[in-house]
Amino acid sequence: MIRRSKPKLQPLPAAGPDGPRHVAIIMDGNGRWATQRGRPRLFGHHSGAKRVREVVEACPDVGVEYLTIFAFSTENWKRTQVEVAGLMSLFRRYITKETRALNERGVRVRFIGDRVRLDHKLIKLMNELEEITSQNTSVHLTIAINYGGRDEVARATKRLAQDVADGRLDPEAIDEETLPKYLDTYVLPDPDLVIRTSGEARISNFLLWQSAYAEYEFIDTLWPDFTREEFAALCCSYGGRDRRFGAVKT
Ligand code: FPP
């Protein structure tokens, strides 16, 4: 048997001190990628999962500390039962298969989104992966499953209202700093750069509050074709952006 060794990966450029600290990705185009090849949509999702590994591994080289990926939205339940079940099974498989490698690479994994609708097996795997990687600091990977920005704000508001009703929070004290403490992302910095693949220029309910001042990159590449080199190039070109957060440069 001929054993082929893994091709040596070329070093990636670092985005440097002006690079994005937190990159969020809407991984779109799996279905079209599969259809173009005459394969079922789930084949595209499986190929997309391989790109996740590649991008996570690229983060330390490029200098990205936080990576947040949109894996399943609150609207994705409207897909066929076959696709939804296939995606849930892929998430279980991904966690089972990747836990060791993620932990060895020092990746801390978190999940955002509403877990109530997810099956118990998946929730258990998610909790275990969060627990196992909880001391890691090299990359903070956040996976959004059953996540929607509006749903997140609604859930946050419900908890905030409960704190007011119970006398723990003074309504007069509520400001822009208060609501984020109730969001799923309360421990994460806001994303600096949001990338969406597949040529669609929409944000599709992703990190609505958190992306108020993010830079956006909408690129034509379908997610299963996205490469670590493309990721590095987008992060490097971010360094040239003039972010003013509403202020005027003096
Ligand atoms: C959108 O593309 C993609 C999704 C709804 C699923 C994203 C999931 C993965 C990339 C799987 C791997 C994730 C993890 C965390 C293991 P689409 O299917 O809507 O594409 P289309 O617009 O071409 O139909």
Tab-separated table of C-alpha atoms and ligand atoms in Angstrom:
chain	number	residue	atom	x	y	z
A	1	MET	CA	0.000	0.000	0.000
A	2	ILE	CA	1.317	3.453	-0.900
A	3	ARG	CA	0.990	5.856	1.997
A	4	ARG	CA	0.630	9.467	0.914
A	5	SER	CA	1.893	11.920	3.487
A	6	LYS	CA	-0.208	15.038	4.058
A	7	PRO	CA	0.940	17.883	1.768
A	8	LYS	CA	2.956	20.457	3.690
A	9	LEU	CA	0.916	23.619	4.213
A	10	GLN	CA	2.429	26.908	3.116
A	11	PRO	CA	2.871	29.434	5.971
A	12	LEU	CA	0.135	32.078	6.064
A	13	PRO	CA	0.748	35.823	6.365
A	14	ALA	CA	-0.098	37.306	9.757
A	15	ALA	CA	-2.618	40.151	9.669
A	16	GLY	CA	-0.544	42.021	12.259
A	17	PRO	CA	-1.633	44.407	15.013
A	18	ASP	CA	-4.233	46.083	12.737
A	19	GLY	CA	-5.802	42.750	11.784
A	20	PRO	CA	-9.226	41.627	13.016
A	21	ARG	CA	-9.295	40.160	16.501
A	22	HIS	CA	-12.742	38.616	15.997
A	23	VAL	CA	-13.925	37.261	12.633
A	24	ALA	CA	-17.476	35.973	12.129
A	25	ILE	CA	-18.421	33.871	9.112
A	26	ILE	CA	-21.729	33.121	7.386
A	27	MET	CA	-20.787	29.867	5.663
A	28	ASP	CA	-23.093	29.990	2.664
A	29	GLY	CA	-23.223	28.078	-0.615
A	30	ASN	CA	-22.949	24.429	0.473
A	31	GLY	CA	-26.183	23.470	-1.286
A	32	ARG	CA	-25.273	25.146	-4.592
A	33	TRP	CA	-21.776	23.651	-4.464
A	34	ALA	CA	-23.258	20.146	-4.145
A	35	THR	CA	-25.934	20.759	-6.799
A	36	GLN	CA	-23.260	21.931	-9.260
A	37	ARG	CA	-21.671	18.493	-8.807
A	38	GLY	CA	-24.936	16.580	-9.123
A	39	ARG	CA	-24.740	15.549	-5.469
A	40	PRO	CA	-27.245	15.864	-2.601
A	41	ARG	CA	-27.131	19.072	-0.544
A	42	LEU	CA	-25.787	17.202	2.475
A	43	PHE	CA	-22.651	16.383	0.525
A	44	GLY	CA	-22.042	20.135	0.392
A	45	HIS	CA	-22.502	20.459	4.149
A	46	HIS	CA	-20.031	17.638	4.782
A	47	SER	CA	-17.477	19.314	2.518
A	48	GLY	CA	-18.186	22.587	4.325
A	49	ALA	CA	-17.331	20.975	7.666
A	50	LYS	CA	-13.803	20.272	6.369
A	51	ARG	CA	-13.356	23.971	5.627
A	52	VAL	CA	-14.266	24.757	9.237
A	53	ARG	CA	-11.284	22.742	10.434
A	54	GLU	CA	-8.984	24.490	7.966
A	55	VAL	CA	-10.074	27.983	8.989
A	56	VAL	CA	-9.873	27.218	12.720
A	57	GLU	CA	-6.330	25.941	12.225
A	58	ALA	CA	-5.396	29.088	10.282
A	59	CYS	CA	-6.499	31.473	13.054
A	60	PRO	CA	-3.316	31.441	15.210
A	61	ASP	CA	-1.096	32.020	12.147
A	62	VAL	CA	-3.209	34.900	10.886
A	63	GLY	CA	-3.581	36.353	14.384
A	64	VAL	CA	-7.340	35.886	14.810
A	65	GLU	CA	-8.252	35.216	18.440
A	66	TYR	CA	-12.025	34.813	18.079
A	67	LEU	CA	-13.828	32.970	15.287
A	68	THR	CA	-17.614	32.731	15.233
A	69	ILE	CA	-19.353	30.582	12.629
A	70	PHE	CA	-23.029	30.389	11.656
A	71	ALA	CA	-23.846	26.680	11.431
A	72	PHE	CA	-27.661	26.602	11.772
A	73	SER	CA	-30.117	29.477	12.000
A	74	THR	CA	-33.496	29.673	13.703
A	75	GLU	CA	-34.917	29.812	10.149
A	76	ASN	CA	-33.086	26.686	8.933
A	77	TRP	CA	-35.744	24.444	10.537
A	78	LYS	CA	-37.862	25.283	7.469
A	79	ARG	CA	-35.617	23.052	5.310
A	80	THR	CA	-36.623	19.480	4.496
A	81	GLN	CA	-36.638	16.995	7.320
A	82	VAL	CA	-33.844	15.072	5.561
A	83	GLU	CA	-31.562	18.121	5.423
A	84	VAL	CA	-32.278	19.194	9.015
A	85	ALA	CA	-31.686	15.673	10.354
A	86	GLY	CA	-28.540	15.380	8.221
A	87	LEU	CA	-27.163	18.661	9.573
A	88	MET	CA	-27.883	17.673	13.185
A	89	SER	CA	-26.149	14.358	12.597
A	90	LEU	CA	-23.198	16.214	11.008
A	91	PHE	CA	-22.893	18.470	14.084
A	92	ARG	CA	-22.845	15.401	16.367
A	93	ARG	CA	-20.249	13.740	14.159
A	94	TYR	CA	-18.120	16.886	13.943
A	95	ILE	CA	-18.039	17.277	17.731
A	96	THR	CA	-17.258	13.607	18.319
A	97	LYS	CA	-14.537	13.557	15.663
A	98	GLU	CA	-12.925	16.942	16.344
A	99	THR	CA	-12.944	17.186	20.154
A	100	ARG	CA	-9.458	15.759	20.573
A	101	ALA	CA	-7.839	17.831	17.804
A	102	LEU	CA	-9.553	21.033	18.971
A	103	ASN	CA	-8.405	20.456	22.532
A	104	GLU	CA	-4.843	19.616	21.507
A	105	ARG	CA	-4.692	22.843	19.501
A	106	GLY	CA	-5.818	24.825	22.538
A	107	VAL	CA	-9.142	25.862	20.998
A	108	ARG	CA	-11.876	26.916	23.388
A	109	VAL	CA	-15.282	26.074	21.967
A	110	ARG	CA	-18.540	27.768	22.865
A	111	PHE	CA	-22.009	27.430	21.379
A	112	ILE	CA	-24.541	30.208	20.972
A	113	GLY	CA	-28.206	29.935	20.092
A	114	ASP	CA	-31.251	28.469	21.796
A	115	ARG	CA	-30.583	24.863	22.775
A	116	VAL	CA	-34.160	23.968	23.761
A	117	ARG	CA	-35.091	22.656	20.317
A	118	LEU	CA	-31.954	20.560	19.870
A	119	ASP	CA	-31.871	16.835	20.622
A	120	HIS	CA	-30.498	15.652	23.949
A	121	LYS	CA	-27.577	13.759	22.425
A	122	LEU	CA	-26.358	16.870	20.617
A	123	ILE	CA	-26.825	19.077	23.689
A	124	LYS	CA	-24.800	16.600	25.755
A	125	LEU	CA	-21.945	16.632	23.209
A	126	MET	CA	-22.026	20.445	23.058
A	127	ASN	CA	-21.868	20.729	26.865
A	128	GLU	CA	-19.011	18.220	27.036
A	129	LEU	CA	-16.983	20.003	24.346
A	130	GLU	CA	-17.458	23.339	26.119
A	131	GLU	CA	-16.363	21.763	29.395
A	132	ILE	CA	-13.340	19.886	27.978
A	133	THR	CA	-12.001	22.981	26.201
A	134	SER	CA	-12.930	25.492	28.896
A	135	GLN	CA	-9.334	26.205	29.942
A	136	ASN	CA	-8.005	26.736	26.399
A	137	THR	CA	-7.018	30.143	25.127
A	138	SER	CA	-5.293	29.876	21.716
A	139	VAL	CA	-8.460	30.396	19.643
A	140	HIS	CA	-12.003	31.073	20.853
A	141	LEU	CA	-14.311	29.227	18.466
A	142	THR	CA	-18.010	29.994	18.795
A	143	ILE	CA	-20.470	27.862	16.855
A	144	ALA	CA	-23.971	29.261	16.325
A	145	ILE	CA	-26.593	26.500	16.260
A	146	ASN	CA	-30.311	27.317	16.284
A	147	TYR	CA	-29.159	30.917	16.438
A	148	GLY	CA	-30.978	34.025	15.251
A	149	GLY	CA	-30.036	37.595	16.173
A	150	ARG	CA	-33.644	38.644	16.782
A	151	ASP	CA	-34.342	35.521	18.822
A	152	GLU	CA	-31.205	36.200	20.887
A	153	VAL	CA	-32.288	39.802	21.587
A	154	ALA	CA	-35.816	38.596	22.478
A	155	ARG	CA	-34.444	35.957	24.881
A	156	ALA	CA	-32.061	38.524	26.390
A	157	THR	CA	-34.899	41.027	26.842
A	158	LYS	CA	-37.010	38.411	28.591
A	159	ARG	CA	-34.253	37.779	31.153
A	160	LEU	CA	-33.599	41.495	31.546
A	161	ALA	CA	-37.331	42.144	32.133
A	162	GLN	CA	-37.366	39.374	34.739
A	163	ASP	CA	-34.465	41.033	36.570
A	164	VAL	CA	-36.397	44.319	36.563
A	165	ALA	CA	-39.567	42.571	37.811
A	166	ASP	CA	-37.585	40.868	40.586
A	167	GLY	CA	-35.986	44.154	41.645
A	168	ARG	CA	-32.447	43.152	40.644
A	169	LEU	CA	-32.204	45.773	37.892
A	170	ASP	CA	-33.228	49.434	37.954
A	171	PRO	CA	-34.855	50.368	34.579
A	172	GLU	CA	-33.192	53.793	34.856
A	173	ALA	CA	-29.784	52.080	34.843
A	174	ILE	CA	-30.361	50.308	31.500
A	175	ASP	CA	-28.050	51.555	28.767
A	176	GLU	CA	-26.049	50.193	25.811
A	177	GLU	CA	-23.761	48.352	28.193
A	178	THR	CA	-26.617	46.521	29.912
A	179	LEU	CA	-28.277	44.527	27.122
A	180	PRO	CA	-25.078	42.829	25.807
A	181	LYS	CA	-24.613	41.272	29.250
A	182	TYR	CA	-27.797	39.257	28.575
A	183	LEU	CA	-26.824	38.157	25.048
A	184	ASP	CA	-25.452	34.666	24.293
A	185	THR	CA	-22.172	36.346	23.320
A	186	TYR	CA	-21.710	38.205	26.620
A	187	VAL	CA	-18.112	36.988	27.063
A	188	LEU	CA	-17.008	37.753	23.481
A	189	PRO	CA	-15.727	40.985	21.977
A	190	ASP	CA	-17.813	42.353	19.089
A	191	PRO	CA	-16.803	40.997	15.660
A	192	ASP	CA	-14.437	43.225	13.698
A	193	LEU	CA	-14.971	41.487	10.370
A	194	VAL	CA	-17.972	39.516	9.093
A	195	ILE	CA	-17.409	37.367	6.012
A	196	ARG	CA	-20.246	35.892	3.947
A	197	THR	CA	-19.466	33.454	1.181
A	198	SER	CA	-21.485	32.567	-1.956
A	199	GLY	CA	-22.178	36.015	-3.400
A	200	GLU	CA	-25.192	36.877	-1.214
A	201	ALA	CA	-24.997	40.344	0.363
A	202	ARG	CA	-27.266	39.802	3.382
A	203	ILE	CA	-26.604	39.364	7.075
A	204	SER	CA	-29.490	36.919	7.594
A	205	ASN	CA	-30.122	37.609	11.255
A	206	PHE	CA	-26.499	36.948	12.314
A	207	LEU	CA	-25.025	38.825	15.299
A	208	LEU	CA	-27.344	41.813	14.745
A	209	TRP	CA	-26.462	43.741	17.875
A	210	GLN	CA	-22.803	42.744	17.941
A	211	SER	CA	-22.004	43.701	14.319
A	212	ALA	CA	-23.150	47.317	14.538
A	213	TYR	CA	-19.654	48.543	13.637
A	214	ALA	CA	-18.203	45.450	11.947
A	215	GLU	CA	-16.644	45.566	8.497
A	216	TYR	CA	-18.290	43.233	5.959
A	217	GLU	CA	-16.797	41.128	3.181
A	218	PHE	CA	-19.230	39.496	0.775
A	219	ILE	CA	-17.293	37.143	-1.465
A	220	ASP	CA	-18.373	34.933	-4.377
A	221	THR	CA	-16.585	31.751	-3.268
A	222	LEU	CA	-18.977	28.983	-2.193
A	223	TRP	CA	-18.173	27.859	1.348
A	224	PRO	CA	-16.801	24.371	0.441
A	225	ASP	CA	-14.274	26.109	-1.863
A	226	PHE	CA	-13.159	28.644	0.765
A	227	THR	CA	-9.473	28.272	1.581
A	228	ARG	CA	-7.164	29.185	4.444
A	229	GLU	CA	-5.290	31.446	2.004
A	230	GLU	CA	-8.491	33.355	1.161
A	231	PHE	CA	-9.233	33.691	4.870
A	232	ALA	CA	-5.742	35.066	5.522
A	233	ALA	CA	-6.000	37.490	2.586
A	234	LEU	CA	-9.335	38.881	3.827
A	235	CYS	CA	-7.930	39.342	7.327
A	236	CYS	CA	-4.815	41.063	5.953
A	237	SER	CA	-6.827	43.461	3.763
A	238	TYR	CA	-8.970	44.338	6.799
A	239	GLY	CA	-5.877	46.036	8.261
A	240	GLY	CA	-6.150	48.721	5.613
A	241	ARG	CA	-9.719	49.700	6.552
A	242	ASP	CA	-10.405	53.057	8.154
A	243	ARG	CA	-12.765	52.254	11.049
A	244	ARG	CA	-14.103	55.411	12.646
A	245	PHE	CA	-17.030	54.134	14.743
A	246	GLY	CA	-19.049	57.204	13.745
A	247	ALA	CA	-16.339	59.683	14.688
A	248	VAL	CA	-14.422	62.015	12.372
A	249	LYS	CA	-10.690	61.464	12.036
A	250	THR	CA	-8.709	64.480	13.242
B	1	FPP	C1	-25.714	27.528	4.265
B	1	FPP	O1	-25.486	27.071	2.948
B	1	FPP	C2	-25.119	26.603	5.190
B	1	FPP	C3	-25.761	25.998	6.220
B	1	FPP	C4	-27.166	26.243	6.556
B	1	FPP	C5	-25.080	25.008	7.049
B	1	FPP	C6	-23.681	25.362	7.432
B	1	FPP	C7	-23.069	24.150	7.969
B	1	FPP	C8	-21.844	23.723	7.684
B	1	FPP	C9	-20.832	24.463	6.916
B	1	FPP	C10	-21.496	22.394	8.222
B	1	FPP	C11	-20.358	22.383	9.100
B	1	FPP	C12	-20.507	23.075	10.385
B	1	FPP	C13	-20.007	22.593	11.498
B	1	FPP	C14	-19.964	23.402	12.718
B	1	FPP	C15	-19.480	21.238	11.566
B	1	FPP	P1	-26.716	26.596	2.076
B	1	FPP	O2	-26.871	25.147	2.227
B	1	FPP	O3	-27.918	27.415	2.409
B	1	FPP	O4	-26.220	26.908	0.628
B	1	FPP	P2	-27.113	27.288	-0.615
B	1	FPP	O5	-27.527	28.719	-0.409
B	1	FPP	O6	-26.168	27.129	-1.756
B	1	FPP	O7	-28.263	26.349	-0.669
